Short mmCIF file of C-alpha atoms in Angstrom, two decimals:
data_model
loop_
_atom_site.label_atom_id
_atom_site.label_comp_id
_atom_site.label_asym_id
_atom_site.label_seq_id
_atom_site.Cartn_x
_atom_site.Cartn_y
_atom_site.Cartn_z
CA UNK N 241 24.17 68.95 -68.51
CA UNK N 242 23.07 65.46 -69.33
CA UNK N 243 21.12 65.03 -72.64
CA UNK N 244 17.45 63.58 -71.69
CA UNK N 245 16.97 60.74 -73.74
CA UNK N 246 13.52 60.77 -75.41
CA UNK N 247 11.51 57.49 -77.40
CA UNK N 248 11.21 58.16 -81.07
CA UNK N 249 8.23 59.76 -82.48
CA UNK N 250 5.55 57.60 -83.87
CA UNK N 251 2.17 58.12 -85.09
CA UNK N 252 1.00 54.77 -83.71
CA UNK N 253 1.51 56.23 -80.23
CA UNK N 254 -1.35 58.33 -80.41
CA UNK N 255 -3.74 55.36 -80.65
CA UNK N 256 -5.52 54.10 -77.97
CA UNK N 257 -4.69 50.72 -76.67
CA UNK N 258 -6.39 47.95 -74.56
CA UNK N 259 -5.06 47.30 -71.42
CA UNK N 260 -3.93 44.08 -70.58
CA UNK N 261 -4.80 42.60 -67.22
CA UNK N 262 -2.55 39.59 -65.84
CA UNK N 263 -5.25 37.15 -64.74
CA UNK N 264 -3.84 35.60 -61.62
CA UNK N 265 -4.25 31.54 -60.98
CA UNK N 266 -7.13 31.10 -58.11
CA UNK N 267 -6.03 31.29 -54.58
CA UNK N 268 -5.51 27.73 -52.78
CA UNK N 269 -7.96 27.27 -50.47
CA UNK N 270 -7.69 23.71 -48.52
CA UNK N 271 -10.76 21.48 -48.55
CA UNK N 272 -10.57 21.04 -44.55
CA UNK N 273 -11.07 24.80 -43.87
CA UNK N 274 -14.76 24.29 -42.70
CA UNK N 275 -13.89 21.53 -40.58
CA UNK N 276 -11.21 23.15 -38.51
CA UNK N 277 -12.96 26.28 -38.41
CA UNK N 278 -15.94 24.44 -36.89
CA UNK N 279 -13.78 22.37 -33.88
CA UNK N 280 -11.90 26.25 -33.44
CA UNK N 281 -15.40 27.11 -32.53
CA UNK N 282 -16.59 24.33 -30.28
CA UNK N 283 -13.11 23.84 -28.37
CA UNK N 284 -12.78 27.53 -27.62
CA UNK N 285 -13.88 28.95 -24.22
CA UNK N 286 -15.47 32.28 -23.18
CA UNK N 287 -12.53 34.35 -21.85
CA UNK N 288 -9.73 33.47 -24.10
CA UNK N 289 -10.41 35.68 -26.67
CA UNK N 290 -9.13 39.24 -27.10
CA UNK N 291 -11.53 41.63 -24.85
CA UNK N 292 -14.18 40.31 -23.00
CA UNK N 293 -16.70 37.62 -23.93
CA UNK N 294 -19.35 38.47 -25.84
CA UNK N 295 -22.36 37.82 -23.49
CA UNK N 296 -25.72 39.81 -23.25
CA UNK N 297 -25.05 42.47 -20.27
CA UNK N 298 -27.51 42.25 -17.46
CA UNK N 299 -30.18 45.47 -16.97
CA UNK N 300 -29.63 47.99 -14.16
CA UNK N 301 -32.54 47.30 -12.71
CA UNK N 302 -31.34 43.21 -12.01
CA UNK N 303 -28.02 44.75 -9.25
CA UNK N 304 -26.37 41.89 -7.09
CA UNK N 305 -28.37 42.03 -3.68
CA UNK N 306 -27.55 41.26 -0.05
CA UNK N 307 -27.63 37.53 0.16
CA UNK N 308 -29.04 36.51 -2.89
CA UNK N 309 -26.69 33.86 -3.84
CA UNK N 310 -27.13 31.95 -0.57
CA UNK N 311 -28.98 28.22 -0.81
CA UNK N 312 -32.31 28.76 -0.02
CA UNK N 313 -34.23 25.83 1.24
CA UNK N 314 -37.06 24.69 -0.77
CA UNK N 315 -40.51 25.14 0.50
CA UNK N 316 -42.00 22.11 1.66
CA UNK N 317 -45.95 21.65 1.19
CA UNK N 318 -47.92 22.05 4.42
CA UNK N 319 -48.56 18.91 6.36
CA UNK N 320 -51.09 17.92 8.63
CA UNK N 321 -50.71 17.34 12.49
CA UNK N 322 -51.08 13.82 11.87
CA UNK N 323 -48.08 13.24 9.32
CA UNK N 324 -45.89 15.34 11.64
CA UNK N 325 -46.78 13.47 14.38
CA UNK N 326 -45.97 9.89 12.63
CA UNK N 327 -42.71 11.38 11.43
CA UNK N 328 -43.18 10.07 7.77
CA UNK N 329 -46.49 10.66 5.07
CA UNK N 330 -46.03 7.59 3.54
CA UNK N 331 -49.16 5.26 4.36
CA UNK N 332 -48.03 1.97 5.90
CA UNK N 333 -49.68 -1.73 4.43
CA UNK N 334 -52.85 -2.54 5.98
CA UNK N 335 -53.55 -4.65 8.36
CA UNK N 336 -54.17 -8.66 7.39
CA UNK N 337 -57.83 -9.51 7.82
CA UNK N 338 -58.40 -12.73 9.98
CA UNK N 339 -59.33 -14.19 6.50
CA UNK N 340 -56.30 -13.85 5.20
CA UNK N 341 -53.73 -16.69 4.69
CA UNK N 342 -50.49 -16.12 5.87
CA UNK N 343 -47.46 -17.15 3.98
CA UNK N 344 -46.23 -20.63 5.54
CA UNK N 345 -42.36 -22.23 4.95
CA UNK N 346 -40.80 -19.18 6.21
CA UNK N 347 -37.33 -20.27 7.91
CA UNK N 348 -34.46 -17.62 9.29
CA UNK N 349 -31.29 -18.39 11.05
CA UNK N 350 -32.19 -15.61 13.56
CA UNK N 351 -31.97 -16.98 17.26
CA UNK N 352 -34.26 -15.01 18.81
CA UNK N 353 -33.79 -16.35 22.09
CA UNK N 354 -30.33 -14.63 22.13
CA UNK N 355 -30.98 -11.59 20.86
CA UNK N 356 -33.38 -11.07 23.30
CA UNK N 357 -31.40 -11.59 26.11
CA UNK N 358 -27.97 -9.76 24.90
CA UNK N 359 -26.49 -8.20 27.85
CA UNK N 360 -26.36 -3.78 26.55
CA UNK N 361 -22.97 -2.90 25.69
CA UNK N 362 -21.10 -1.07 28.76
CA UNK N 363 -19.68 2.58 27.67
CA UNK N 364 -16.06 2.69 26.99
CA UNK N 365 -14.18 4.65 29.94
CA UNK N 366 -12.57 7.87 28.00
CA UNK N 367 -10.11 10.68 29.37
CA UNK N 368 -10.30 13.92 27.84
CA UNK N 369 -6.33 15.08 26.96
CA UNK N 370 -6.76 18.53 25.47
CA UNK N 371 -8.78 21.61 26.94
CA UNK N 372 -10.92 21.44 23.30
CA UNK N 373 -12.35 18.42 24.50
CA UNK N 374 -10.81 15.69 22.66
CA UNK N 375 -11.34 11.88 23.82
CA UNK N 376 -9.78 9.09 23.77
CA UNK N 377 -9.78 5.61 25.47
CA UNK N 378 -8.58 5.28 29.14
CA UNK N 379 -6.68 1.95 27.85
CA UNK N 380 -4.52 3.77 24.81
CA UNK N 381 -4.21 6.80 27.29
CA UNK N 382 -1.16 5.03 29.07
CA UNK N 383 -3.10 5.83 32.12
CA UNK N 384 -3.88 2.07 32.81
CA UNK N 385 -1.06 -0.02 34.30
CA UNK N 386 -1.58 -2.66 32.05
CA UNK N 387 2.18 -3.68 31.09
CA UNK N 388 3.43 -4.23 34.47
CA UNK N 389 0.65 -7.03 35.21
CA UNK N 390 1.82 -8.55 32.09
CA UNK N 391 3.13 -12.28 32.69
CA UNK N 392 6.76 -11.69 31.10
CA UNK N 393 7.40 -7.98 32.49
CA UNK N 394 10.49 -7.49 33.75
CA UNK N 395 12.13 -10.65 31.89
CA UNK N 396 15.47 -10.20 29.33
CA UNK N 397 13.86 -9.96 26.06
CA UNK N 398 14.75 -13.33 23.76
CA UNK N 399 16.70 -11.45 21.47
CA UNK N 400 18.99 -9.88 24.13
CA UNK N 401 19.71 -13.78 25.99
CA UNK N 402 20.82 -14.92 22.04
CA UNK N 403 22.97 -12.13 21.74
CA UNK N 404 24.55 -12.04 24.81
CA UNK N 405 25.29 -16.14 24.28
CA UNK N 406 26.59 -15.51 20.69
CA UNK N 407 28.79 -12.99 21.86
CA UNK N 408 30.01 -15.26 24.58
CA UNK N 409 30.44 -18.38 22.57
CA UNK N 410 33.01 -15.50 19.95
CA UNK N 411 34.26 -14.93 23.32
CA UNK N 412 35.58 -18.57 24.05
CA UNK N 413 36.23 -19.51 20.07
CA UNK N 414 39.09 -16.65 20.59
CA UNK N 415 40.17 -17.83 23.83
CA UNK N 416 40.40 -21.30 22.20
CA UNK N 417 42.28 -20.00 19.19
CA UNK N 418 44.82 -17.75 21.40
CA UNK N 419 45.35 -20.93 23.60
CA UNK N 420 46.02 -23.08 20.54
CA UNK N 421 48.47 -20.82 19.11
CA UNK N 422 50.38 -20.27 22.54
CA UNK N 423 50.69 -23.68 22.87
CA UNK N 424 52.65 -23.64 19.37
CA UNK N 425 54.82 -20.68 20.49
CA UNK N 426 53.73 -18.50 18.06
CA UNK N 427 52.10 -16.19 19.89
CA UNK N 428 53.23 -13.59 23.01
CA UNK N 429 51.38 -12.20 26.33
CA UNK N 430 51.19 -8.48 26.36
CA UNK N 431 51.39 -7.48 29.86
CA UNK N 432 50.14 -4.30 31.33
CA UNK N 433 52.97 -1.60 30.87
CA UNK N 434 53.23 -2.72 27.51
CA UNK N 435 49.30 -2.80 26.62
CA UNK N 436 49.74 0.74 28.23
CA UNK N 437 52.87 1.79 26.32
CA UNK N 438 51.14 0.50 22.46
CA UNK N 439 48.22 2.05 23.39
CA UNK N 440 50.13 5.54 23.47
CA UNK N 441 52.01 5.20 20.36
CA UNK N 442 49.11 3.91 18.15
CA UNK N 443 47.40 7.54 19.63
CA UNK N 444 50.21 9.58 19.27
CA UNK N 445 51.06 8.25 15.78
CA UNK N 446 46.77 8.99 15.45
CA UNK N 447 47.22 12.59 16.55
CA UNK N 448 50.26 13.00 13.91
CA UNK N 449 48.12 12.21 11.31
CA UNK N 450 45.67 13.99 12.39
CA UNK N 451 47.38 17.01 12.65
CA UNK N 452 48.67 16.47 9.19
CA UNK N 453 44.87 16.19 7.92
CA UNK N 454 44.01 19.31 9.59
CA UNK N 455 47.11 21.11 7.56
CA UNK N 456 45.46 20.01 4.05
CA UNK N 457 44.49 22.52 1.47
CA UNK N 458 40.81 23.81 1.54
CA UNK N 459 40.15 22.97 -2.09
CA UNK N 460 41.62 19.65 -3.46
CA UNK N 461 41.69 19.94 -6.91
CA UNK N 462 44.63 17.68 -8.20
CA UNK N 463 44.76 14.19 -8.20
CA UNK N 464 47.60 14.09 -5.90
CA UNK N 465 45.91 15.85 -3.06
CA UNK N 466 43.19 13.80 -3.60
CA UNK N 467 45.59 10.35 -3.42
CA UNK N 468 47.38 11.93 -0.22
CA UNK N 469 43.42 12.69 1.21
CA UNK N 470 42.62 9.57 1.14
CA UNK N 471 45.60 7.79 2.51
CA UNK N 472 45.94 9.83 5.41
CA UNK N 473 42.15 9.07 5.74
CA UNK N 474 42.68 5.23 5.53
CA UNK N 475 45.20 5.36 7.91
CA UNK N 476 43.71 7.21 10.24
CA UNK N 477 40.88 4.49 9.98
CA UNK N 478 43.14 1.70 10.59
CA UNK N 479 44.48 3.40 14.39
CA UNK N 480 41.07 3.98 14.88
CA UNK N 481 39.57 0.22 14.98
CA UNK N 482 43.45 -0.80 16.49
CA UNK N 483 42.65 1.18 19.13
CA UNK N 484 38.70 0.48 20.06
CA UNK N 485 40.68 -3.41 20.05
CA UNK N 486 43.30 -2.86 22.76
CA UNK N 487 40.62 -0.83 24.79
CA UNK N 488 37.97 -3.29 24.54
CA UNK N 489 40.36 -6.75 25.26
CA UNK N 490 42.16 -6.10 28.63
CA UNK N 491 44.14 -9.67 27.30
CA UNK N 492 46.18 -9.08 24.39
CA UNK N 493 48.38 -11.88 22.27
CA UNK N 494 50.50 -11.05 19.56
CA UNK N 495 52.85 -12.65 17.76
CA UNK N 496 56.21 -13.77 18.37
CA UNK N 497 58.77 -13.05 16.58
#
């Protein structure tokens, strides 16, 4: 067994002893607490608290009744035959005595000789387009034949006359060119059977590559699949506008060799 250790016996144990209390420094307390308690109270709403707000709970007896929050209309003060007649209680200004003086060096631009005899406004003629009833004018209806009486209708538009000439004068600049450079022998006629026969190679060489596109892998993830992508799409390009040429020019030069 372990030996309990015991403090030494002394008489001055026995006498009593004050106790000694650790007096602790005084708690910080920042001199801006009432401040931003006092904005906490004004910025804070009703319903974000914990619970509900603290409002005063209405008595039994005040229950939510059939139509009560509906606007009422405010209850005019009885009026007299005679203002509902005129339309308006307000008293008008008296009538000038034949004493009175009226006011002279008036002058308005008015021309009442005009005004007076303004021919009334005829009512727009309106078509009704929908089975709700909704109007509109006769002339934005497309009901009037208005563009056929136009003075220019059935005329080439201006646009269409310049394009057709510039494409015309391209037209002879390359006839011009082709007829310079046959004259200098350094260009050849294609003739028919031959327009026919590079026609078929330039789509058959198309439809190779083609076919070789369609073979590709479905992801292209290397940089040589990508390279080989895009050449086969370049030259598949190239055919392409080589072809719309020799279909579009029935005359085709090229050069000698």
């Amino acid at each position: 067994m372990s030996e309990v250790v015991r403090p030494p016996e002394s008489a001055y144990n026995l006498l009593l002893r004050e106790e000694v209390r650790i007096q602790k420094p005084p708690r910080y307390m920042s001199k801006f607490r009432p401040a931003v308690v006092l904005e906490k109270k004004l910025v804070k709403d009703a319903m974000r608290t914990m619970g509900p707000a603290k409002v005063e709970v209405a008595s039994p007896d005040k229950y939510l009744r059939k139509h009560s929050k509906e606007p009422k209309l405010s209850e005019k003060a009885p009026q007299s035959s005679k203002g509902v007649r005129n339309g308006c209680a307000a008293r008008k200004p008296a009538v000038p005595a034949r004493t009175d003086i009226p006011p002279m060096g008036l002058h308005t631009k008015r021309d009442f000789t005009k005004t007076t005899t303004v021919v009334p406004m005829k009512p727009q003629p309106t078509c009704v387009d929908a089975k709700t009833g909704h109007k509109q004018r006769l002339e934005n209806s497309g009901l009037v034949p208005k563009y056929i009486k136009k003075k220019d209708f059935g005329e080439v538009p201006d646009y269409l006359l310049q394009r057709s000439k510039e494409k015309q004068r391209a037209q002879e600049q390359y006839d011009d060119y082709v007829a310079e450079q046959k004259e200098r022998g350094a260009m050849k006629h294609l003739t028919d059977s031959e327009r026919h026969d590079v026609l078929q190679g330039l789509k058959k060489n198309w439809d190779a590559l083609h076919q070789e596109y369609q073979g590709l892998s479905f992801v292209i993830d290397t940089l040589s699949k990508k390279s080989h992508k895009l050449r086969l799409e370049e030259a598949m390009k190239q055919l392409e506008d080589d072809i719309n040429l020799i279909e579009r020019f029935k005359t085709i030069y090229i050069p000698s060799h």
